[in-house]
């Protein structure tokens, strides 16, 4: 069975979603259980593969339908994708557990269909990460995209227009990717990543205009999908209007998987030499990334809506990741890959904490933070950990990724990026300090006086311990612990996973 | 003159695909009406499909279904058949296209109900309220 | 340089020009109904183009999906939206003009760069020499399927096709989840749909005579996909279209009495379940996922024939899902989600 783990982690959620579609009569508890069971199975398979990859020290290949690549489709799980697969299924599992109350609150009807889409989204993301075929990646990209449209459309009030815009941008991104694949295919005749990399390393493709157009289209498509500045405008509205569970699932994972795809295309299909010698846009990309980091954080600072604030933090974090990947040195690459894992967990943690606070207070602006330390001490504590990690305080994982990224920036002499990282970190510190000040010392009376909203008033009346339910608290605490754990084991992660995945020639 | 003729003849398909691609993109980004955006999306996607199918054409080749000689032996000469791989990819992509179209139209109906309009600027005004 | 005139380039250029004209017209027209129809014409033209490029399976699919189903769901939606566009406002013209300028520059760059692409229809291009000869040369020996597109679709790249079925399934689910939501207050419901009694004798007579033929043809297309253009996807769309035709000629209720909402949902999931189930069965029988050769012992045939049968079985799965999804999309979109009355 262990040999089939690579495919099982993708098809288990697919089977679950098919059964969940028909599971209406069984009630929501059965649906909840089934979802958790399938994603736990997926996580187990991902962990088994991770162990296999680390022990063997080489990638695991799985040939679909027993066809040898490049004729057939293969799954390739190397050190990079194994880590990300565990992160995806782990985050999805925690969100699934967390969803018990919030999903029912957001979906008074058709909860089982909501869960079916949840499982499909996980399957799509896992499949995108595991595949070794550029066209298969497109199909799975569309699966994750379509299921995320359904999940986001279930959001609050005016989510439909935000979802529509997301659909338009998502389709543009995916279609650019597809056209890019077309350009690569017409020049090489292949779709398998390993095969493509062999063919593209031939000297005649070094100066080929068509290959360059193909690469440009693919990268532009992925940037649109991952909301790199200035193509981020669709994201804040779509994510901030989403239901709590949807936001916890989509916000940490969708963009990170797109970053992973970018790394795959850059370093597996193309090569370090091609990206940094032939294309040589890295300076420009790093400026974009720096702008994303600084402007994202500053915009986040100016938001009143908590979830919108967190979404702008993602915009900034995408800047860190992109910058790191394009620095063209080991430290930058290590920082970018490590930050995919770290940022996935941080974003999940922040969204979960804020979701719990919104669930209890019913307020989604920063007023909700008033006096949270008295009322929800555990949630607030975990929020503090996540905030410390985003700002970059040791020993949490956010510190280490920033450390690597800064080191990479200094080595490459990209002072703009270094400055952007530092400024973004300071802005994040100011932002979280303001929030935490409200959380510690917030006078609830003031909040009522200033805002006069009924919800704030109601919250003020209930000043007593009012912690989130256990199903929300448990995943939250686990994520907080994971932030700490990932920080402590940074060396191991870098040594056993990231070092192995370093692209040749870096 | 012959060279120019040959050049046009050997590229016009790609030109058509690229022109349609940008017409579709124009519809998706610039048009204000959401239905027009969706129509733009359809054109945009089919342009890419046209590009892919163009890759599969071979001069003098026929449909990729094997022909048999009178003694039931298949004719396996690859130059006699069009390249089947782009066709397979495009079948998949057409399906993806109609799936996205269905979702977009469903969202459009909901937008009309919630905002009372499908003009982008009016929706934005409505959301600001 | 000689050019093989059998490719009829004049015909191609004419169709491509008409396509461009249709695309521009569809975007320029003020009436949304007419632009939906023009989009249908556009799809039909692209079918012609593809038939001419020897991509018969693709043209078949586009005819069924693009020209038929897409147009119907466009028209279904047009009942619930404002049918006339308002003129573009002068606001934000600056940004839009900038976008257009950037677009034109990119277009010109890409058009000039086609110089570098392999010549169209060149048998020596990389795409025609790298992988595809392998499929043509080995496909029949390994899967006993003369239609190379079918063998690549359902076997060599069967994993893609499974997810293609999942994509349509997901779309049906999303449309259901979006439209059939009852808990929201809808303030501005637009009801343009006519009341339909379904008493038009001509339409009913036509439907009665066409629908059985359509359904038999759909099954033929599905089962004969190994030997001729067609397969699960095309067969499924045609079968689904027969129920849509029923709804168009009578009314939605009439069609729904014959193919109930509940059954539609079961078929949507059931087809994919069949596909993925066969994949998992192969896995259980000791081969890799979707390795149909594992079914050889079970079916008592050679590995090659087992692959051929496996292809048929998954095509049936795709057919069931696609049929149900097309019907489901129509039910939801044409009735605005309330399933009361349709187009």
Short mmCIF file of N, CA and C in Angstrom, two decimals, chain A residues 19-97:
data_model
loop_
_atom_site.label_atom_id
_atom_site.label_comp_id
_atom_site.label_asym_id
_atom_site.label_seq_id
_atom_site.Cartn_x
_atom_site.Cartn_y
_atom_site.Cartn_z
N UNK A 19 -18.81 10.91 -2.24
CA UNK A 19 -19.75 10.35 -1.26
C UNK A 19 -20.47 11.47 -0.52
N UNK A 20 -19.72 12.53 -0.20
CA UNK A 20 -20.33 13.64 0.53
C UNK A 20 -21.46 14.30 -0.26
N UNK A 21 -21.30 14.34 -1.59
CA UNK A 21 -22.35 14.94 -2.41
C UNK A 21 -23.68 14.25 -2.18
N UNK A 22 -23.60 12.94 -1.98
CA UNK A 22 -24.83 12.17 -1.84
C UNK A 22 -25.20 11.95 -0.38
N UNK A 23 -24.41 12.53 0.54
CA UNK A 23 -24.56 12.18 1.95
C UNK A 23 -25.55 13.06 2.69
N UNK A 24 -26.33 13.83 1.96
CA UNK A 24 -27.29 14.73 2.61
C UNK A 24 -28.12 14.09 3.70
N UNK A 25 -28.74 12.93 3.41
CA UNK A 25 -29.62 12.33 4.41
C UNK A 25 -28.91 11.86 5.68
N UNK A 26 -27.59 11.70 5.62
CA UNK A 26 -26.88 11.15 6.77
C UNK A 26 -26.66 12.18 7.87
N UNK A 27 -26.88 13.44 7.55
CA UNK A 27 -26.73 14.46 8.59
C UNK A 27 -25.35 15.05 8.61
N UNK A 28 -25.23 16.18 9.31
CA UNK A 28 -23.97 16.91 9.22
C UNK A 28 -22.86 16.26 10.00
N UNK A 29 -23.18 15.49 11.04
CA UNK A 29 -22.09 14.87 11.80
C UNK A 29 -21.37 13.83 10.97
N UNK A 30 -22.14 13.05 10.22
CA UNK A 30 -21.52 12.04 9.35
C UNK A 30 -20.64 12.73 8.30
N UNK A 31 -21.15 13.83 7.75
CA UNK A 31 -20.38 14.53 6.72
C UNK A 31 -19.07 15.04 7.31
N UNK A 32 -19.18 15.62 8.49
CA UNK A 32 -17.99 16.14 9.18
C UNK A 32 -16.97 15.03 9.41
N UNK A 33 -17.48 13.89 9.91
CA UNK A 33 -16.59 12.77 10.18
C UNK A 33 -15.91 12.26 8.93
N UNK A 34 -16.70 12.15 7.86
CA UNK A 34 -16.15 11.62 6.60
C UNK A 34 -15.06 12.54 6.05
N UNK A 35 -15.33 13.84 6.13
CA UNK A 35 -14.34 14.80 5.63
C UNK A 35 -13.03 14.65 6.40
N UNK A 36 -13.14 14.61 7.74
CA UNK A 36 -11.93 14.51 8.55
C UNK A 36 -11.20 13.21 8.26
N UNK A 37 -11.98 12.14 8.14
CA UNK A 37 -11.37 10.83 7.90
C UNK A 37 -10.57 10.84 6.60
N UNK A 38 -11.17 11.39 5.53
CA UNK A 38 -10.49 11.34 4.23
C UNK A 38 -9.24 12.20 4.25
N UNK A 39 -9.34 13.39 4.88
CA UNK A 39 -8.17 14.25 4.87
C UNK A 39 -7.09 13.70 5.78
N UNK A 40 -7.51 13.03 6.87
CA UNK A 40 -6.51 12.40 7.72
C UNK A 40 -5.80 11.29 6.95
N UNK A 41 -6.56 10.53 6.15
CA UNK A 41 -5.94 9.51 5.32
C UNK A 41 -4.94 10.13 4.36
N UNK A 42 -5.34 11.26 3.78
CA UNK A 42 -4.47 11.96 2.86
C UNK A 42 -3.18 12.40 3.56
N UNK A 43 -3.34 12.92 4.79
CA UNK A 43 -2.17 13.36 5.56
C UNK A 43 -1.25 12.18 5.86
N UNK A 44 -1.88 11.03 6.23
CA UNK A 44 -1.07 9.85 6.54
C UNK A 44 -0.27 9.44 5.31
N UNK A 45 -0.93 9.44 4.15
CA UNK A 45 -0.22 9.06 2.92
C UNK A 45 0.90 10.05 2.62
N UNK A 46 0.63 11.34 2.86
CA UNK A 46 1.67 12.34 2.59
C UNK A 46 2.85 12.15 3.53
N UNK A 47 2.55 11.84 4.80
CA UNK A 47 3.65 11.62 5.76
C UNK A 47 4.46 10.40 5.37
N UNK A 48 3.75 9.33 4.97
CA UNK A 48 4.45 8.11 4.57
C UNK A 48 5.39 8.40 3.41
N UNK A 49 4.89 9.20 2.44
CA UNK A 49 5.72 9.52 1.29
C UNK A 49 6.91 10.36 1.71
N UNK A 50 6.66 11.30 2.62
CA UNK A 50 7.75 12.15 3.10
C UNK A 50 8.87 11.29 3.69
N UNK A 51 8.47 10.33 4.55
CA UNK A 51 9.46 9.46 5.19
C UNK A 51 10.23 8.68 4.12
N UNK A 52 9.46 8.17 3.16
CA UNK A 52 10.08 7.39 2.07
C UNK A 52 11.11 8.23 1.31
N UNK A 53 10.72 9.47 1.00
CA UNK A 53 11.62 10.33 0.22
C UNK A 53 12.86 10.65 1.03
N UNK A 54 12.68 10.98 2.31
CA UNK A 54 13.84 11.38 3.11
C UNK A 54 14.76 10.20 3.32
N UNK A 55 14.17 9.01 3.55
CA UNK A 55 15.02 7.84 3.79
C UNK A 55 15.79 7.44 2.54
N UNK A 56 15.09 7.47 1.41
CA UNK A 56 15.75 7.03 0.17
C UNK A 56 16.69 8.11 -0.36
N UNK A 57 16.41 9.36 -0.01
CA UNK A 57 17.25 10.44 -0.51
C UNK A 57 17.04 10.73 -1.98
N UNK A 58 15.96 10.23 -2.56
CA UNK A 58 15.66 10.56 -3.96
C UNK A 58 14.14 10.60 -4.14
N UNK A 59 13.69 11.23 -5.22
CA UNK A 59 12.25 11.39 -5.41
C UNK A 59 11.52 10.08 -5.61
N UNK A 60 10.24 10.07 -5.24
CA UNK A 60 9.38 8.92 -5.50
C UNK A 60 8.63 9.20 -6.80
N UNK A 61 8.63 8.23 -7.70
CA UNK A 61 7.86 8.39 -8.94
C UNK A 61 6.69 7.44 -8.92
N UNK A 62 5.56 7.89 -9.44
CA UNK A 62 4.41 7.00 -9.55
C UNK A 62 3.85 7.13 -10.94
N UNK A 63 3.79 6.02 -11.65
CA UNK A 63 3.35 6.06 -13.05
C UNK A 63 1.89 5.71 -13.14
N UNK A 64 1.09 6.67 -13.58
CA UNK A 64 -0.35 6.44 -13.70
C UNK A 64 -0.63 5.43 -14.78
N UNK A 65 -1.44 4.47 -14.46
CA UNK A 65 -1.84 3.48 -15.46
C UNK A 65 -0.68 2.67 -15.99
N UNK A 66 0.42 2.59 -15.23
CA UNK A 66 1.61 1.84 -15.63
C UNK A 66 2.22 2.31 -16.94
N UNK A 67 1.96 3.53 -17.35
CA UNK A 67 2.60 4.04 -18.56
C UNK A 67 3.86 4.80 -18.18
N UNK A 68 4.92 4.50 -18.89
CA UNK A 68 6.17 5.18 -18.58
C UNK A 68 6.09 6.63 -19.08
N UNK A 69 6.56 7.58 -18.28
CA UNK A 69 6.69 8.93 -18.81
C UNK A 69 7.76 8.93 -19.91
N UNK A 70 7.75 9.81 -20.85
CA UNK A 70 6.80 10.94 -21.00
C UNK A 70 5.50 10.59 -21.71
N UNK A 71 5.27 9.30 -22.05
CA UNK A 71 4.02 8.96 -22.71
C UNK A 71 2.85 9.10 -21.74
N UNK A 72 3.04 8.59 -20.55
CA UNK A 72 1.98 8.66 -19.56
C UNK A 72 2.21 9.81 -18.60
N UNK A 73 1.30 9.91 -17.65
CA UNK A 73 1.42 10.97 -16.63
C UNK A 73 2.08 10.34 -15.41
N UNK A 74 3.03 11.06 -14.83
CA UNK A 74 3.62 10.53 -13.61
C UNK A 74 3.47 11.54 -12.48
N UNK A 75 3.44 11.00 -11.28
CA UNK A 75 3.55 11.87 -10.11
C UNK A 75 4.99 11.81 -9.66
N UNK A 76 5.55 12.96 -9.33
CA UNK A 76 6.92 12.99 -8.83
C UNK A 76 6.90 13.70 -7.50
N UNK A 77 7.32 12.99 -6.46
CA UNK A 77 7.35 13.63 -5.16
C UNK A 77 8.80 13.69 -4.69
N UNK A 78 9.33 14.88 -4.71
CA UNK A 78 10.71 15.03 -4.27
C UNK A 78 10.71 15.72 -2.90
N UNK A 79 11.89 16.14 -2.47
CA UNK A 79 11.98 16.70 -1.12
C UNK A 79 11.15 17.96 -0.97
N UNK A 80 11.09 18.74 -2.05
CA UNK A 80 10.32 19.99 -2.00
C UNK A 80 8.83 19.69 -1.91
N UNK A 81 8.34 18.86 -2.86
CA UNK A 81 6.88 18.66 -2.87
C UNK A 81 6.43 17.84 -1.66
N UNK A 82 7.28 16.93 -1.16
CA UNK A 82 6.85 16.13 -0.01
C UNK A 82 6.53 17.03 1.18
N UNK A 83 7.41 17.99 1.43
CA UNK A 83 7.17 18.90 2.56
C UNK A 83 5.89 19.69 2.36
N UNK A 84 5.70 20.19 1.14
CA UNK A 84 4.51 21.01 0.88
C UNK A 84 3.24 20.18 0.97
N UNK A 85 3.32 18.92 0.49
CA UNK A 85 2.14 18.06 0.57
C UNK A 85 1.72 17.85 2.02
N UNK A 86 2.72 17.63 2.88
CA UNK A 86 2.38 17.45 4.30
C UNK A 86 1.76 18.73 4.84
N UNK A 87 2.33 19.87 4.44
CA UNK A 87 1.77 21.14 4.91
C UNK A 87 0.32 21.30 4.44
N UNK A 88 0.06 21.01 3.17
CA UNK A 88 -1.30 21.20 2.65
C UNK A 88 -2.28 20.30 3.40
N UNK A 89 -1.94 19.00 3.48
CA UNK A 89 -2.92 18.11 4.09
C UNK A 89 -3.05 18.39 5.57
N UNK A 90 -1.93 18.79 6.21
CA UNK A 90 -2.00 19.13 7.63
C UNK A 90 -2.90 20.33 7.87
N UNK A 91 -2.67 21.40 7.11
CA UNK A 91 -3.49 22.60 7.27
C UNK A 91 -4.94 22.28 6.99
N UNK A 92 -5.18 21.46 5.93
CA UNK A 92 -6.57 21.14 5.59
C UNK A 92 -7.22 20.34 6.71
N UNK A 93 -6.45 19.43 7.30
CA UNK A 93 -7.03 18.62 8.38
C UNK A 93 -7.40 19.51 9.57
N UNK A 94 -6.49 20.41 9.94
CA UNK A 94 -6.78 21.30 11.06
C UNK A 94 -8.01 22.15 10.76
N UNK A 95 -8.09 22.66 9.53
CA UNK A 95 -9.26 23.48 9.16
C UNK A 95 -10.53 22.64 9.20
N UNK A 96 -10.42 21.38 8.76
CA UNK A 96 -11.60 20.53 8.76
C UNK A 96 -12.10 20.33 10.19
N UNK A 97 -11.17 20.08 11.12
CA UNK A 97 -11.59 19.91 12.52
C UNK A 97 -12.21 21.21 13.03
#
